[in-house]
Tab-separated table of C-alpha atoms and ligand atoms in Angstrom:
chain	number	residue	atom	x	y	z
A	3	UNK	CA	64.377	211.342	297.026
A	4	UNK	CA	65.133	207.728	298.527
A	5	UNK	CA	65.628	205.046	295.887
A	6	UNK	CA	64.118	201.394	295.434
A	7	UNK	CA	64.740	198.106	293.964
A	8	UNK	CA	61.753	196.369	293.506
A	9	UNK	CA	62.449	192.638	293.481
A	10	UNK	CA	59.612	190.564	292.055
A	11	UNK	CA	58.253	187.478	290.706
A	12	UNK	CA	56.247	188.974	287.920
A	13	UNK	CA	52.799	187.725	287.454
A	14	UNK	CA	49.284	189.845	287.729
A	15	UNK	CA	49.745	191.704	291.169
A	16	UNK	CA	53.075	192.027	291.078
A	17	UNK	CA	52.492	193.855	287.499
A	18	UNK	CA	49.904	196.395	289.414
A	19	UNK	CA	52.280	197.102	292.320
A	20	UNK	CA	55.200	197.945	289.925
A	21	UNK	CA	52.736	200.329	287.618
A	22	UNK	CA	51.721	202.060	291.210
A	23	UNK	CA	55.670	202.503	292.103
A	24	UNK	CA	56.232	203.129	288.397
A	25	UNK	CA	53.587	205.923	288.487
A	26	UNK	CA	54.346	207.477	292.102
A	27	UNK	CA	56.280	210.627	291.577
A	28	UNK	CA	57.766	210.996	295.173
A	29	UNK	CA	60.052	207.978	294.569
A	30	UNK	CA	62.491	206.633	292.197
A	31	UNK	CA	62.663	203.074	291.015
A	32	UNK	CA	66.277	201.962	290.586
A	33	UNK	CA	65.914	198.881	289.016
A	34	UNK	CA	63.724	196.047	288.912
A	35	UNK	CA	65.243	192.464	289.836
A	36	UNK	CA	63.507	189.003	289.071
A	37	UNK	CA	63.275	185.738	290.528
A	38	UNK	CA	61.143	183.117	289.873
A	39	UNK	CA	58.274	182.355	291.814
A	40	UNK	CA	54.325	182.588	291.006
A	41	UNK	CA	55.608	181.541	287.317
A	42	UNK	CA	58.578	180.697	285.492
A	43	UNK	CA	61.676	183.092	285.342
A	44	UNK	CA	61.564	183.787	281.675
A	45	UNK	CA	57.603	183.931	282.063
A	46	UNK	CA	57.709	186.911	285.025
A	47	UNK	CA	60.583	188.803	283.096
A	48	UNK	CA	58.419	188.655	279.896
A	49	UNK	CA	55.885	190.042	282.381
A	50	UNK	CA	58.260	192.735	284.095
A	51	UNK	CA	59.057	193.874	280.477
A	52	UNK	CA	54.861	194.128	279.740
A	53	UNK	CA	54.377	195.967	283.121
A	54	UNK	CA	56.957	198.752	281.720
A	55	UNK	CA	55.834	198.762	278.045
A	56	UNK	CA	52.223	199.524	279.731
A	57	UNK	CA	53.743	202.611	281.890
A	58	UNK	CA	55.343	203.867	278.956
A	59	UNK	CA	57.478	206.863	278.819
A	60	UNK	CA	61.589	207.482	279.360
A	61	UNK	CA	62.137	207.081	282.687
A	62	UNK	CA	61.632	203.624	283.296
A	63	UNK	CA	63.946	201.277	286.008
A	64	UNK	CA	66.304	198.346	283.673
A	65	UNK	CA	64.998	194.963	284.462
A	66	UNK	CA	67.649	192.523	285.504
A	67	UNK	CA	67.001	188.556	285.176
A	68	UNK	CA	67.783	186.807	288.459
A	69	UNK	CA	67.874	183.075	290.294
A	70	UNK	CA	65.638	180.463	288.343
A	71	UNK	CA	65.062	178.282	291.070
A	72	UNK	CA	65.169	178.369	295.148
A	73	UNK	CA	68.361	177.874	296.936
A	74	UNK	CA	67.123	174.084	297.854
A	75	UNK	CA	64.352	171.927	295.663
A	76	UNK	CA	62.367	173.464	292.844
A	77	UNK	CA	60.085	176.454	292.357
A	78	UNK	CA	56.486	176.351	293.569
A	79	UNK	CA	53.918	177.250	290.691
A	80	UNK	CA	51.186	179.494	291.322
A	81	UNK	CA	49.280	179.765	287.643
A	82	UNK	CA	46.384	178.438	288.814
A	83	UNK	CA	45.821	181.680	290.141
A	84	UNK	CA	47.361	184.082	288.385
A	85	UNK	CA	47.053	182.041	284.968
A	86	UNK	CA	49.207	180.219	283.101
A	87	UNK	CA	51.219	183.237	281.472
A	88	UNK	CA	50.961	185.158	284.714
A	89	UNK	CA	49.060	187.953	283.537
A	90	UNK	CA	45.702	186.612	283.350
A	91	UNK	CA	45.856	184.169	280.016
A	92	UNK	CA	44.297	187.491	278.095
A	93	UNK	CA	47.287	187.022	275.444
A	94	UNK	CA	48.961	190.170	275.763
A	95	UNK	CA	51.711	190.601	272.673
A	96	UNK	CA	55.620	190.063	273.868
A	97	UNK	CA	57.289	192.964	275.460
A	98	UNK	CA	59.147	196.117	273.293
A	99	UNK	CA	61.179	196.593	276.721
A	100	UNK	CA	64.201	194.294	276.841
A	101	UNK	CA	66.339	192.799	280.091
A	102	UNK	CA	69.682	193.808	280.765
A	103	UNK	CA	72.309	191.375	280.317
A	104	UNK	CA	74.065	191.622	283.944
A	105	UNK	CA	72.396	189.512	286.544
A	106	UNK	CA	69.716	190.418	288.952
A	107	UNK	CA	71.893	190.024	292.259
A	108	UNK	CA	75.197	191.633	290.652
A	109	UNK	CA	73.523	194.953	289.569
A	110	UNK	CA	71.529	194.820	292.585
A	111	UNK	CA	74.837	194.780	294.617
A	112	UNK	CA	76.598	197.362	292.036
A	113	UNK	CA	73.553	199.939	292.888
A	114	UNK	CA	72.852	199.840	296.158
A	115	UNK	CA	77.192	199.750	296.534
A	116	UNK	CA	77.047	202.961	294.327
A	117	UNK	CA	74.381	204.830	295.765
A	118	UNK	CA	75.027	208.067	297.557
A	119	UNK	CA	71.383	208.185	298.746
A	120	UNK	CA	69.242	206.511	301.054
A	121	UNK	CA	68.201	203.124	299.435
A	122	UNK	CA	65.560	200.350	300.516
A	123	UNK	CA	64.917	197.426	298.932
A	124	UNK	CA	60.666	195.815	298.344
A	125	UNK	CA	60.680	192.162	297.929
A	126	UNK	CA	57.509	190.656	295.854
A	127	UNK	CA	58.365	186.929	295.458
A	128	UNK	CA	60.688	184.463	297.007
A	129	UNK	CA	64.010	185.914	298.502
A	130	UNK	CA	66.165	183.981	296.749
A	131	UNK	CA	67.940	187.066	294.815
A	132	UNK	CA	68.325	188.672	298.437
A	133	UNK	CA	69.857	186.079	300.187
A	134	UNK	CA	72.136	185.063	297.539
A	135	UNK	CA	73.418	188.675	297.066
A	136	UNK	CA	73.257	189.022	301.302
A	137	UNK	CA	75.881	185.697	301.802
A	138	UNK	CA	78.040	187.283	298.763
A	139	UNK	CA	78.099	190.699	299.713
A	140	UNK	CA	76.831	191.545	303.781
A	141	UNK	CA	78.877	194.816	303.523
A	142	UNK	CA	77.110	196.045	300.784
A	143	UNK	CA	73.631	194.696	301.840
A	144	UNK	CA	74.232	196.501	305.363
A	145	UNK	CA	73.518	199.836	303.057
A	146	UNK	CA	69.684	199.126	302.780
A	147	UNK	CA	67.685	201.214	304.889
A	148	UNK	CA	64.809	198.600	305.170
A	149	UNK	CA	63.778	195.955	303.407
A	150	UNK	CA	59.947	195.686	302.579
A	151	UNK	CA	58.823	192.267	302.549
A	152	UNK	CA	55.392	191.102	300.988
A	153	UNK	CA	55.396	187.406	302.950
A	154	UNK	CA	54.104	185.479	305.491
A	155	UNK	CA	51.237	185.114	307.460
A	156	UNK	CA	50.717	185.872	311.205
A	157	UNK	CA	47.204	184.714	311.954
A	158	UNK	CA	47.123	180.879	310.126
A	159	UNK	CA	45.597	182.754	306.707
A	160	UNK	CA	48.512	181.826	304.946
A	161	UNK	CA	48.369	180.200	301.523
A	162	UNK	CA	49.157	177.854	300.146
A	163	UNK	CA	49.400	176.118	303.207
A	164	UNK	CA	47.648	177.552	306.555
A	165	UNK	CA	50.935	178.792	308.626
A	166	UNK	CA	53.171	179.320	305.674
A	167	UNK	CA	52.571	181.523	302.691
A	168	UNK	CA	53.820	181.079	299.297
A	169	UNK	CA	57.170	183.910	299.073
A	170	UNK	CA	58.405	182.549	302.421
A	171	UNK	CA	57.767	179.152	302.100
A	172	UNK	CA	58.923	179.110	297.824
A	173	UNK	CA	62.282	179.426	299.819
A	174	UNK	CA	62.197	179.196	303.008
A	175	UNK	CA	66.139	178.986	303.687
A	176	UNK	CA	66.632	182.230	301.228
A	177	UNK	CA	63.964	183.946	303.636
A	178	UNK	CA	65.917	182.679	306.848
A	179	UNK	CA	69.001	184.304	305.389
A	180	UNK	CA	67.211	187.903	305.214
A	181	UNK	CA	65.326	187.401	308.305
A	182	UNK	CA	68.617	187.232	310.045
A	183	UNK	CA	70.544	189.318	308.741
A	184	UNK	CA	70.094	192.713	310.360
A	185	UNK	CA	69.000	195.054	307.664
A	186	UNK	CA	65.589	196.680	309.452
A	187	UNK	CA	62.491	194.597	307.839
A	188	UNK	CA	59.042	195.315	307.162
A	189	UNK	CA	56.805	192.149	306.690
A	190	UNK	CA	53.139	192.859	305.031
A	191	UNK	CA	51.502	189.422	305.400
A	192	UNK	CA	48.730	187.821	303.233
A	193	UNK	CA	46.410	188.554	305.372
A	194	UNK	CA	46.918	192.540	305.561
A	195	UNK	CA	45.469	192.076	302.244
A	196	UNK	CA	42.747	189.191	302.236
A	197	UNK	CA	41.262	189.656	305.243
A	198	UNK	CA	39.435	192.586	306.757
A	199	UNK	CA	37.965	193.123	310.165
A	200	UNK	CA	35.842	196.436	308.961
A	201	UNK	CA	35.678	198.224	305.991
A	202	UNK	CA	38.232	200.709	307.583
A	203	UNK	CA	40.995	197.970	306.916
A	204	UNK	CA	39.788	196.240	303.753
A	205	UNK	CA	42.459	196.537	301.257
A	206	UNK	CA	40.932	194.275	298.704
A	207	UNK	CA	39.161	196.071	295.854
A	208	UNK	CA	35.337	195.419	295.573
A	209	UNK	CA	33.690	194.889	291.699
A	210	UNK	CA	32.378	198.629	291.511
A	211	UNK	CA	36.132	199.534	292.771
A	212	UNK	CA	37.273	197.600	290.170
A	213	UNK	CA	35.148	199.340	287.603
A	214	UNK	CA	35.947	202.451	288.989
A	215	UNK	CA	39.561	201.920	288.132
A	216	UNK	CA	39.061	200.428	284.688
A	217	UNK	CA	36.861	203.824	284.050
A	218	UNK	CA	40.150	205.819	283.920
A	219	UNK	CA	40.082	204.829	280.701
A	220	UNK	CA	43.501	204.174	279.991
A	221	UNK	CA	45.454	201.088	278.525
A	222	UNK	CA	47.446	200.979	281.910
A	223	UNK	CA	44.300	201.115	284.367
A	224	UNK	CA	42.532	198.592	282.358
A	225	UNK	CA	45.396	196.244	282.464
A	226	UNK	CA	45.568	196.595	286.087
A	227	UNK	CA	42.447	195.176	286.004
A	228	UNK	CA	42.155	192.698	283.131
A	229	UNK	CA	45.483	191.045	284.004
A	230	UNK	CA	44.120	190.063	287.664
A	231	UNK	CA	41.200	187.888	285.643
A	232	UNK	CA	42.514	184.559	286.861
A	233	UNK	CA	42.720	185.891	290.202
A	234	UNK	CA	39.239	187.370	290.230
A	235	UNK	CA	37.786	184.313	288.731
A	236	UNK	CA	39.318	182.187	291.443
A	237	UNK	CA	38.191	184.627	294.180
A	238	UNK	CA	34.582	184.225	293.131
A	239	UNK	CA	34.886	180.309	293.324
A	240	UNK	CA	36.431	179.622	296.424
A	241	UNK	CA	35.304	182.896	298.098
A	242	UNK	CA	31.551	183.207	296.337
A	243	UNK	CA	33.189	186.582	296.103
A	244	UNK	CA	34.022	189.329	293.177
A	245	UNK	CA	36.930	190.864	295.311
A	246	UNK	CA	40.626	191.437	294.296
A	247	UNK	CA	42.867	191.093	296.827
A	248	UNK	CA	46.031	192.854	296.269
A	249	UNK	CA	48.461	191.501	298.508
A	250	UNK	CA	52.068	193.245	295.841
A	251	UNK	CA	50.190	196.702	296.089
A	252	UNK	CA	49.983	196.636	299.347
A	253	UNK	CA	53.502	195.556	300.429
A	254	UNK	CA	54.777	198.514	298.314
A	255	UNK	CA	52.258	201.183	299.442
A	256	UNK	CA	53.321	200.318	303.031
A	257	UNK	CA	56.712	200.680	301.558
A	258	UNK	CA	55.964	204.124	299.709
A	259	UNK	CA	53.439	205.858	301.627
A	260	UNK	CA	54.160	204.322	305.594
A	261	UNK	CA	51.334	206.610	307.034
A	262	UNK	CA	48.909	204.142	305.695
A	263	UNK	CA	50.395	201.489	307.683
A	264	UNK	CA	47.430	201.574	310.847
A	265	UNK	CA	48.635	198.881	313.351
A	266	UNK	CA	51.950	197.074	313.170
A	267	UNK	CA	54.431	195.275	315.874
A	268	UNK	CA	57.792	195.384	316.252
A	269	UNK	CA	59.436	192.164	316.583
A	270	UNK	CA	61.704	189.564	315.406
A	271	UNK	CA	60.982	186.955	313.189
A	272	UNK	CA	62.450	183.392	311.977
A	273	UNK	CA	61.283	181.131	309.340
A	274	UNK	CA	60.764	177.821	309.772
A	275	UNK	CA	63.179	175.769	307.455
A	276	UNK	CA	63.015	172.262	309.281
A	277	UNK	CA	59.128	171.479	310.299
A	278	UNK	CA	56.536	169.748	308.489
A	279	UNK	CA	53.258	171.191	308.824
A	280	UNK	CA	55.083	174.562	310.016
A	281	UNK	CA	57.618	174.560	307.159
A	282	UNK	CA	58.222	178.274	305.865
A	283	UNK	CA	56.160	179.328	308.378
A	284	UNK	CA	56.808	182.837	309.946
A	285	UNK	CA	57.532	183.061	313.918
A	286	UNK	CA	57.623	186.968	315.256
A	287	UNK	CA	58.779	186.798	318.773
A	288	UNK	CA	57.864	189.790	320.573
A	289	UNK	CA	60.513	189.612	323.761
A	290	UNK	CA	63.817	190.931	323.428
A	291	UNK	CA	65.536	188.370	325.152
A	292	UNK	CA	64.705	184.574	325.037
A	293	UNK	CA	66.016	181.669	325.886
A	294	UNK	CA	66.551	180.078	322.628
A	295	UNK	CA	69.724	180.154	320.811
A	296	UNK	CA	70.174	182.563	318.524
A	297	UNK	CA	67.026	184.468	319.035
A	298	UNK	CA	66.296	187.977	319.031
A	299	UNK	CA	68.449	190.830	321.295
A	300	UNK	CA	66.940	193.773	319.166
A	301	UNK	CA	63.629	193.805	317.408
A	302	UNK	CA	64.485	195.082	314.190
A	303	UNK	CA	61.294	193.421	312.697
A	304	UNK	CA	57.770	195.108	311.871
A	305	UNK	CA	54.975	193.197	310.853
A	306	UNK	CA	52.269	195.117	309.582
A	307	UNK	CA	48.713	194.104	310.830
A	308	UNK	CA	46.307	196.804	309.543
A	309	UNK	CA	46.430	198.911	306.260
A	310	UNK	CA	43.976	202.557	305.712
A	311	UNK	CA	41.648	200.050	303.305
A	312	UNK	CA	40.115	203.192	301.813
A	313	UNK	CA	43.851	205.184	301.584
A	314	UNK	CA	45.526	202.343	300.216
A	315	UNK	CA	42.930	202.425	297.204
A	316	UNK	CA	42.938	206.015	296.479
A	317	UNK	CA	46.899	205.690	296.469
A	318	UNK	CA	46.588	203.039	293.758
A	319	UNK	CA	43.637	204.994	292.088
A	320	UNK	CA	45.669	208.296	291.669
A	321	UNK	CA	48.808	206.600	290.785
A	322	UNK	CA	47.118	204.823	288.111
A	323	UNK	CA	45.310	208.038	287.428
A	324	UNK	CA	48.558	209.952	286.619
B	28	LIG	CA1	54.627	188.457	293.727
């Protein structure tokens, strides 16, 4: 069974895509490392430790606290979407589950190190954690299989700025680091999630879908749901729209279940760390060979492009289900 690390900056879709992982018996969830990001450190470890108390039973990942701030300037906030706690402001009590003392990037380096099977690693925030643990330990980081990346944007749909979206451009010199570094990568940008040309790729759940998935009936499905309320709310203002757009979920179903992946392009991409307008913005260069310094020789990149809308939500509806 391969393994995962899920690296995250905990707030209300990051909490769904680790209860779908959590839930998804054909993979195993080594650990779960933390960076700040959408919220506060402290704030999306409290929420790491409220995703797990929700899954419930013994065989839950440790959670592992990780870098506070980006390796240059200070954290982006995103609580006006995702609320001020991360979760949705619906005042969920603290956390029975507990984080482990050792650091994020040392236990991530200890596992993957130690692991005798095949190991990938899903990023859901800023890379910070990654690239810190790729400039100490390369060797070690040359294990991973792949590396799942929820970031960027490939069509201008990025937010919060047009060409960059919030992971990548939160740090744009960690994401540099893992961009170039070798490992095989797997890029699901914002828009695999927001945007839609038919129904066939619409990822984002619709208010009856929604409903559907509250009507499981259990504490976990309804959080799912009820945690997302800041999001939803701010969908319906600047959309006019009751849609949830899942953009965590879908990183790690492309991840976990890569039939569902319908288009995607190999390529190599580079992040932007010195523009203005175009800072933290992701370039995917199609050509093998160019003439610019440094560019790509091997196209070890995929960026995904189309999702199965209707598989990816009956993978998150059975999970959930379980
Ligand atoms: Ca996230």
């Amino acid at each position: 069974m391969a393994k995962y690390i899920i690296d995250t900056d905990t707030a209300s879709d990051d909490a769904v895509a680790l209860a779908m992982a959590l839930k998804d018996p054909s993979c195993k969830v080594a650990a779960i490392t933390v960076v700040a990001g959408n919220v506060p450190l402290q704030t999306a470890v409290r929420n790491a430790l409220i995703t797990l108390d929700m899954v419930g039973g013994d065989d839950l990942p440790p959670v592992y606290v990780g870098a506070e701030k980006p390796l240059i300037g200070q954290r982006l906030d995103a609580s006006h979407i995702h609320g001020q706690d991360g979760l949705g402001d619906i005042g969920y009590p603290d956390p029975v589950h507990q984080p482990e003392k050792e650091g994020a990037v040392q236990a991530m380096l200890r596992i993957i190190d130690t692991c005798d099977e095949d190991i990938e690693l899903i990023t859901l925030g800023p890379l910070t954690n990654v690239a810190i643990a790729i400039t100490l330990e390369p060797a070690i980081m040359k294990k991973l299989r792949r590396i799942t990346v929820m970031g960027g944007s490939q069509l201008g749909y990025g937010s919060p700025r047009g060409v960059s979206e919030f992971n990548i451009l939160s740090d744009p010199e960690a994401a540099q680091i893992v961009c170039r570094f070798g490992v095989p990568i797997t890029m699901v940008p914002l828009e695999v999630c927001k945007r839609a040309a038919s129904p066939d790729d619409d990822c984002r759940l619709s208010a009856a879908e929604m409903a559907a998935i509250k009507d499981i009936g259990t504490d976990l499905a309804r959080f799912c749901i009820d945690c997302n309320k800041t999001l939803i709310d701010y969908n319906k203002k600047a959309y006019k729209n009751e849609v949830l757009g899942l953009a965590d979920p879908t990183a790690v179903a492309a991840a976990l279940r890569p039939g569902l992946i319908k288009e995607s392009f190999a390529c190599n991409i580079q992040v932007d760390t010195s523009g203005s307008h175009t800072h933290g913005q992701t370039n995917a260069t199609r050509l093998k060979k160019t003439i610019m310094e440094g560019m790509a020789e091997h196209l070890t990149h995929t960026v995904v492009k189309t999702m199965d809308g209707p598989g990816f939500k009956t993978y998150l509806y059975d999970m959930l289900k379980r």
